[in-house]
XYZ file of C-alpha atoms in Angstrom:
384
model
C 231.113 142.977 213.379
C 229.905 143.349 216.947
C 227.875 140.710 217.413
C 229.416 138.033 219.572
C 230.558 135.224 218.260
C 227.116 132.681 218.448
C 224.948 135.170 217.147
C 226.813 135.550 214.107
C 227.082 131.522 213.602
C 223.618 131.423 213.997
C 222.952 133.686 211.028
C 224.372 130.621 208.627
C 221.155 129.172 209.225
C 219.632 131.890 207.948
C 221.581 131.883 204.869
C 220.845 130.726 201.390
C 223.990 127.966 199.774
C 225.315 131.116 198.258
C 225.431 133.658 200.610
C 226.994 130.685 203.056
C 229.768 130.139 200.597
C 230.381 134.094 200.536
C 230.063 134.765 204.091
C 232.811 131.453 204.507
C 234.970 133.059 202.185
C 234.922 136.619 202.289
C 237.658 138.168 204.870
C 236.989 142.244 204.870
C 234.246 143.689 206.798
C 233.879 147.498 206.439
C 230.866 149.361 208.499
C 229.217 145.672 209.215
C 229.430 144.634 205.437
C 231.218 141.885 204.304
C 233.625 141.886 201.821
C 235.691 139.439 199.230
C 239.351 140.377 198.244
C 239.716 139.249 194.340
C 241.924 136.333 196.296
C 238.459 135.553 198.353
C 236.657 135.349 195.075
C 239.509 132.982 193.185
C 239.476 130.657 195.978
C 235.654 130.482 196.060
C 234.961 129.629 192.891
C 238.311 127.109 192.361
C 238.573 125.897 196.202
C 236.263 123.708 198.513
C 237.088 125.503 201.674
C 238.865 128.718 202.456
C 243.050 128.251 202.747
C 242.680 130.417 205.822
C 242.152 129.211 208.829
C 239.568 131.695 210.676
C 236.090 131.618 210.170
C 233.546 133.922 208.150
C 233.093 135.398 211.912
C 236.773 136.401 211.936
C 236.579 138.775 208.963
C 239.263 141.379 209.222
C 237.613 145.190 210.195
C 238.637 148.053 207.806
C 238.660 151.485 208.752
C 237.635 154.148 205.841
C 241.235 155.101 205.347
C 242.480 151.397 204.438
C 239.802 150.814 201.901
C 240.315 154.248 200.121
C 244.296 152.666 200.235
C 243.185 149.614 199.240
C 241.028 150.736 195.800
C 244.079 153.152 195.291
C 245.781 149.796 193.889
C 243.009 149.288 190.898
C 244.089 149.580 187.575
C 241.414 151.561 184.728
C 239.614 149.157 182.725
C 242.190 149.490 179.984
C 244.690 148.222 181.624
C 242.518 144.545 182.733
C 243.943 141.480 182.134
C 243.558 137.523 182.828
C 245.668 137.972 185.696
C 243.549 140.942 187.310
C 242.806 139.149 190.545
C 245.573 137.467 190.750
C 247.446 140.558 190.549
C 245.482 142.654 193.336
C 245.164 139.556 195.715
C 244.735 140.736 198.517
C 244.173 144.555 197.215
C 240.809 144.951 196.521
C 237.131 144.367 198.035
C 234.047 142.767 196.046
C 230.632 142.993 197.575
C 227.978 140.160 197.297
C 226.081 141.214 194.445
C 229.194 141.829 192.526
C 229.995 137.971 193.766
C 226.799 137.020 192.420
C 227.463 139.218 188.777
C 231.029 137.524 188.416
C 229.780 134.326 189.122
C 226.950 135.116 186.086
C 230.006 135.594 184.057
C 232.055 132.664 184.549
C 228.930 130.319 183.584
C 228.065 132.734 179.943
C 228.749 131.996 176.351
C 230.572 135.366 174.869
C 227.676 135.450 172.462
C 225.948 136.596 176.254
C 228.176 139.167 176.479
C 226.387 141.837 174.245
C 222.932 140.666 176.098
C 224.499 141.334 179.488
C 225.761 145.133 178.209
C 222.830 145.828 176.463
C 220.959 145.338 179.918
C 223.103 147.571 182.038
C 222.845 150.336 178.797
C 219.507 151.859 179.553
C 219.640 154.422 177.705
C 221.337 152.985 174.665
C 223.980 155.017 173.940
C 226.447 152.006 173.824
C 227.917 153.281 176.631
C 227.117 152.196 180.672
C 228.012 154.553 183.632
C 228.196 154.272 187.499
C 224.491 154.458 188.202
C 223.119 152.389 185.304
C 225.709 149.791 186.245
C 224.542 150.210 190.390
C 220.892 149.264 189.004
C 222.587 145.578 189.222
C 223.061 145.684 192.586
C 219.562 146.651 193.178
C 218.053 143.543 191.119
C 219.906 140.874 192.674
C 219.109 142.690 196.162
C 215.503 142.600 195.359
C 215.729 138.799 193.794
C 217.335 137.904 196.652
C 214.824 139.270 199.204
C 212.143 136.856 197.739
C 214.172 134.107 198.584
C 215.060 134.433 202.253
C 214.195 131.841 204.451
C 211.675 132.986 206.851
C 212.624 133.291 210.537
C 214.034 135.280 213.064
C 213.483 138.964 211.898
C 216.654 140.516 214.080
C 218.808 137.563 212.783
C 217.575 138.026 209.017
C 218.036 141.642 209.350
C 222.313 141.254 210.923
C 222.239 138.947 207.621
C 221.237 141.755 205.263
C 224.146 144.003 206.642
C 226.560 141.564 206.211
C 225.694 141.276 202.758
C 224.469 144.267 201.402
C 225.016 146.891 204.103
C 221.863 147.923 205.169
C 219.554 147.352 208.121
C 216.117 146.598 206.669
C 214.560 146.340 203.740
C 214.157 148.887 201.099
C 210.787 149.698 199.862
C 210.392 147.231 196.688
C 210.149 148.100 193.197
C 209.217 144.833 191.490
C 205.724 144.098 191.397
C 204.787 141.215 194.356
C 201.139 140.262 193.494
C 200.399 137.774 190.995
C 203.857 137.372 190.116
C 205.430 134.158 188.563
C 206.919 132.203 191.889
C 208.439 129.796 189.538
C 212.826 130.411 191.482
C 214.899 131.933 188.254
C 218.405 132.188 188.293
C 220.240 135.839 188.915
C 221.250 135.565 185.039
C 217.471 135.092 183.779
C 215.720 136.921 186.569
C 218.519 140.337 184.531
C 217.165 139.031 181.611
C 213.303 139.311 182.229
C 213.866 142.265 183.526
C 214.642 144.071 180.940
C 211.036 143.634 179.327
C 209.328 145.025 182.796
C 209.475 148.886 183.827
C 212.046 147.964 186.218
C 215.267 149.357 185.004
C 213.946 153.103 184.580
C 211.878 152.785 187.880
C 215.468 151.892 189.219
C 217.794 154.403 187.192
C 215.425 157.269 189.445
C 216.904 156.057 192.854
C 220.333 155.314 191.137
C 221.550 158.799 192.971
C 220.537 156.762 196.714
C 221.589 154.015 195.737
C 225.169 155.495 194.872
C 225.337 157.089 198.116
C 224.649 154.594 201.011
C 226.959 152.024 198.751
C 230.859 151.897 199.511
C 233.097 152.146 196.344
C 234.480 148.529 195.760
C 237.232 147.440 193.337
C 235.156 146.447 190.160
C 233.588 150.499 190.378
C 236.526 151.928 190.576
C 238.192 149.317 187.560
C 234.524 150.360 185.401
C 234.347 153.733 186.377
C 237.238 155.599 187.558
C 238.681 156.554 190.944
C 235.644 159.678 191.036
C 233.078 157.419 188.988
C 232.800 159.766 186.192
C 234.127 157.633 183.505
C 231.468 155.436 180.853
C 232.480 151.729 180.096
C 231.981 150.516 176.137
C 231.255 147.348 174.815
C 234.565 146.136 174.262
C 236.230 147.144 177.997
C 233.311 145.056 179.353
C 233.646 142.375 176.603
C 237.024 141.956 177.395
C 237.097 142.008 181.290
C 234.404 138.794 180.955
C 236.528 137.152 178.738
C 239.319 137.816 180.419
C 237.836 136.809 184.087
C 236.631 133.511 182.246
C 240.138 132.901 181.101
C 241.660 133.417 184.513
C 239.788 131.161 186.326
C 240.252 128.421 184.256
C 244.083 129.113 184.096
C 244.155 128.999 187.537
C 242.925 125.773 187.621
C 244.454 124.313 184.995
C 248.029 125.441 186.533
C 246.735 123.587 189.822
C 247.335 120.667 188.260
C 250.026 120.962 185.712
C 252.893 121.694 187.720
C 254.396 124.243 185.320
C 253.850 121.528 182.296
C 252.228 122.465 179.013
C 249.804 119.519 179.500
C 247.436 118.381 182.379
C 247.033 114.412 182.614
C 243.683 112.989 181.523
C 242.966 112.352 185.517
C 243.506 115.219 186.617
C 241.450 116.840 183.443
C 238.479 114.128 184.981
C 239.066 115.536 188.612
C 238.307 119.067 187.357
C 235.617 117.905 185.646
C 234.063 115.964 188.272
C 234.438 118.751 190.805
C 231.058 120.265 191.859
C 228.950 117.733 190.560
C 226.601 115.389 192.639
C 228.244 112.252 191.291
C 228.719 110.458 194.432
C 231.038 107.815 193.407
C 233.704 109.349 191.320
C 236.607 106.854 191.971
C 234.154 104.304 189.303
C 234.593 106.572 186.765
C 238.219 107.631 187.527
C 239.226 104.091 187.423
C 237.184 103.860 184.085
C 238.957 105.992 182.281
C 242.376 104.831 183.493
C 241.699 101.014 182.137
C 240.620 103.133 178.611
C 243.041 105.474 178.203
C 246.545 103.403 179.462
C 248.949 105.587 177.586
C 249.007 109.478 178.989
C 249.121 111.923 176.445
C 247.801 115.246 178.293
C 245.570 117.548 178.104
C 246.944 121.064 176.648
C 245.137 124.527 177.687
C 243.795 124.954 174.493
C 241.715 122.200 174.830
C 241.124 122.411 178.166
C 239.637 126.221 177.603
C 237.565 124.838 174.635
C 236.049 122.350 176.265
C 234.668 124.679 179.096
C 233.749 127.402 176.516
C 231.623 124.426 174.799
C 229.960 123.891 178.579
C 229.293 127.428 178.662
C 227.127 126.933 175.561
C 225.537 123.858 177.495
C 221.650 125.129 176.863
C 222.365 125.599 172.811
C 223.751 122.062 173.329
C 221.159 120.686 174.930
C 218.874 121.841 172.017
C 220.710 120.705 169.251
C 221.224 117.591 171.170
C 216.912 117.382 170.836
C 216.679 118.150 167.514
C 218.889 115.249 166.306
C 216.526 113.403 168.347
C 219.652 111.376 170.791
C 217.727 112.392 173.703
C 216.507 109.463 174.755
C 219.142 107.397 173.614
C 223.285 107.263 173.557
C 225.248 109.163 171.462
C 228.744 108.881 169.591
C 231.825 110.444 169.123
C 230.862 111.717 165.806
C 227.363 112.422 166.784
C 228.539 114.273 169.544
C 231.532 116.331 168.140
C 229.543 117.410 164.868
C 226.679 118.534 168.034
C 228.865 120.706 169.814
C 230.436 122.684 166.967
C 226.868 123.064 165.202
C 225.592 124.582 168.869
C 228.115 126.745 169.845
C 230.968 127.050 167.130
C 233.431 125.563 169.245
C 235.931 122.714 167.696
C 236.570 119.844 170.161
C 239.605 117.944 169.384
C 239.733 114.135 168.728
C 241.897 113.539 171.639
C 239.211 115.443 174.169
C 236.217 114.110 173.045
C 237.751 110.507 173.159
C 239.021 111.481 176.914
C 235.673 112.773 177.700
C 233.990 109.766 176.364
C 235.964 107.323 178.555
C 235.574 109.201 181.909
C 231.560 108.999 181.204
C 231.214 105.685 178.798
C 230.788 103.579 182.082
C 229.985 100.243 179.970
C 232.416 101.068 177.494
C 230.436 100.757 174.183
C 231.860 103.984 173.051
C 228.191 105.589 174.014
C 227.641 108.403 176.076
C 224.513 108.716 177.856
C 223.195 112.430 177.089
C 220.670 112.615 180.179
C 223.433 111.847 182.550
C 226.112 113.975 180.752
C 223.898 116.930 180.684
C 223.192 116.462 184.312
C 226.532 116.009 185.855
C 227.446 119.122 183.119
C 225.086 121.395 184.664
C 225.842 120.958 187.659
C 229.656 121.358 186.975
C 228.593 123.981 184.786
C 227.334 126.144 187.951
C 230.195 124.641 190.350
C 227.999 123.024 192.648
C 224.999 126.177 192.496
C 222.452 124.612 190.257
């Protein structure tokens, strides 16, 4: 980046919450684009602030011959795991779209999972290459173009190569008149896509798109090292589950100290990270007075409990049909809710816990407006 060093703080005004939290956290730059290492990306999404000391400005330059180095270290998609971050660290470089797609993930029920695949297969032959996959980058580029804030042209233009490497923008595919102005999330604006002439009008400049884009870490892990290779259902099912499990094992491990369990605090800390719930000490102090005798909070439950949030929206229905929506809910209630919604079994021992974080009056009630609200917003770790 050669911009001094005011020019480029003056481009977080520019920026949207997201592409300020990327920009804060990514530390690669290569040809004026900025970059995330799969450490970046952990820390991002499990961290308030970046451990490092220097600023987004400070991003480390990379010459052409460390990145090829760098994507030498990625293991095929065969070989993935829940520790594939944690495992290239440092070794590996994730562009903002791709931020934006793994982000997607970590928020997704797995019954998402075949939707998502289904959307990158375009030519349904249960199988997704390189330039069907690259159509992603192009849709969240696009989506994100509408939602610029308006402004300095120069500095809005320095903030699109940052983030996705080019200079100006590309001439757009999505229709712009008449259309719905209602802001979508990444997730449903893939979605609605699907059912518009957008992913074939896309596929014919996959070949451009391929070759003024850098090879990052998750191409080379889909694709192969020359990009020939075709990713199947089950490769991409399991890298999303596995991501999913990661994350929450690195935070879960954050607090347990190399214990089996997590205390019931620290399980509300987690759970009250990202949210807008300004005082949290009320309900911290709740739950201690309820709960005087630790018994922990395994992984098992801990993972089921945020598979359950990722199957919020089903929730949420289910939640309307029984009618509780404008009233309190039960243990019962709320336990026979969850596993009709999404499948998933919450033990006794969680739903109590989760109960007395939230049951601020103590009658054993939990208020389903405010629980869904503070959810979401966990849910999407501070992004709604």
């Amino acid at each position: 980046v050669t911009e001094n060093r005011s020019d480029l703080e003056d481009l977080h005004l520019y920026a949207t919450p997201r592409e300020q939290r990327f920009r804060r956290f990514a530390s690669l730059e290569f040809e004026g684009q900025l970059y995330m290492t799969p450490h970046d990306f952990i820390q991002a999404v499990t961290s308030d602030e970046p451990k490092r000391k220097q600023e987004f400005y400070s991003a480390k330059t990379a010459r052409e011959n460390e990145l090829n180095q760098i994507l030498m270290e990625t293991p095929p998609v065969w070989k993935g795991s829940s520790k594939l971050f944690r495992n290239l660290n440092e070794k590996g470089v994730i562009s903002y779209t791709e931020y934006l797609f793994l982000l997607c993930i970590l928020t997704k029920p797995h019954a998402g999972f075949r939707i998502a695949f289904n959307m990158f297969d375009t030519d349904g032959n249960e199988m997704v290459d390189k330039k069907e996959f690259l159509v992603l980058q192009e849709i969240f580029r696009k989506k994100n173009e509408k939602r610029e804030k308006r402004g300095d042209e120069e500095k809005r233009a320095m903030l699109r190569l940052q983030l996705y490497g080019y200079h100006t923008p590309t001439n757009s595919v999505l229709k712009t008149e008449g259309e719905d102005l209602v802001p979508r999330s990444y997730w449903d604006t893939l979605r609605r896509s699907t059912s518009q002439a957008l992913f074939s009008d896309l596929a014919e400049h996959a070949d451009d798109i391929s070759s003024s884009l850098s090879d990052t870490t998750l191409l080379v892990h889909f694709f192969g090292k020359k990009g020939k290779a075709e990713l199947n259902f089950e490769d991409f099912y399991r890298f999303m589950d596995n991501l999913q499990t990661e994350v929450l094992e690195i935070e879960f491990l954050s607090y347990s100290n190399g214990m089996n369990t997590i205390s019931e605090e620290d399980f509300a800390h987690i759970l009250l990270r990202y949210t807008n719930v300004e005082n949290t000490s009320s309900y911290l102090e709740n739950m201690r007075c309820s709960i005087p005798e630790e018994k922990g909070i395994t992984f098992e439950e801990f993972r089921s409990f945020f598979q359950f949030l990722n199957n919020l929206e089903d929730f949420a229905i289910a939640m309307q049909m029984y009618n509780f929506a404008s009233r309190s809910i039960g243990q019962d209630e709320f336990k026979r809710a969850v596993y009709v919604a999404t499948g998933v079994k919450l033990s006794p021992h969680l739903v109590n816990t989760v109960f007395k974080i939230f049951d601020v009056d103590r009658d054993d009630q939990l208020s389903y407006k405010e629980f869904i609200g503070i959810m979401k917003d966990r849910l999407n770790r501070g992004f709604r």
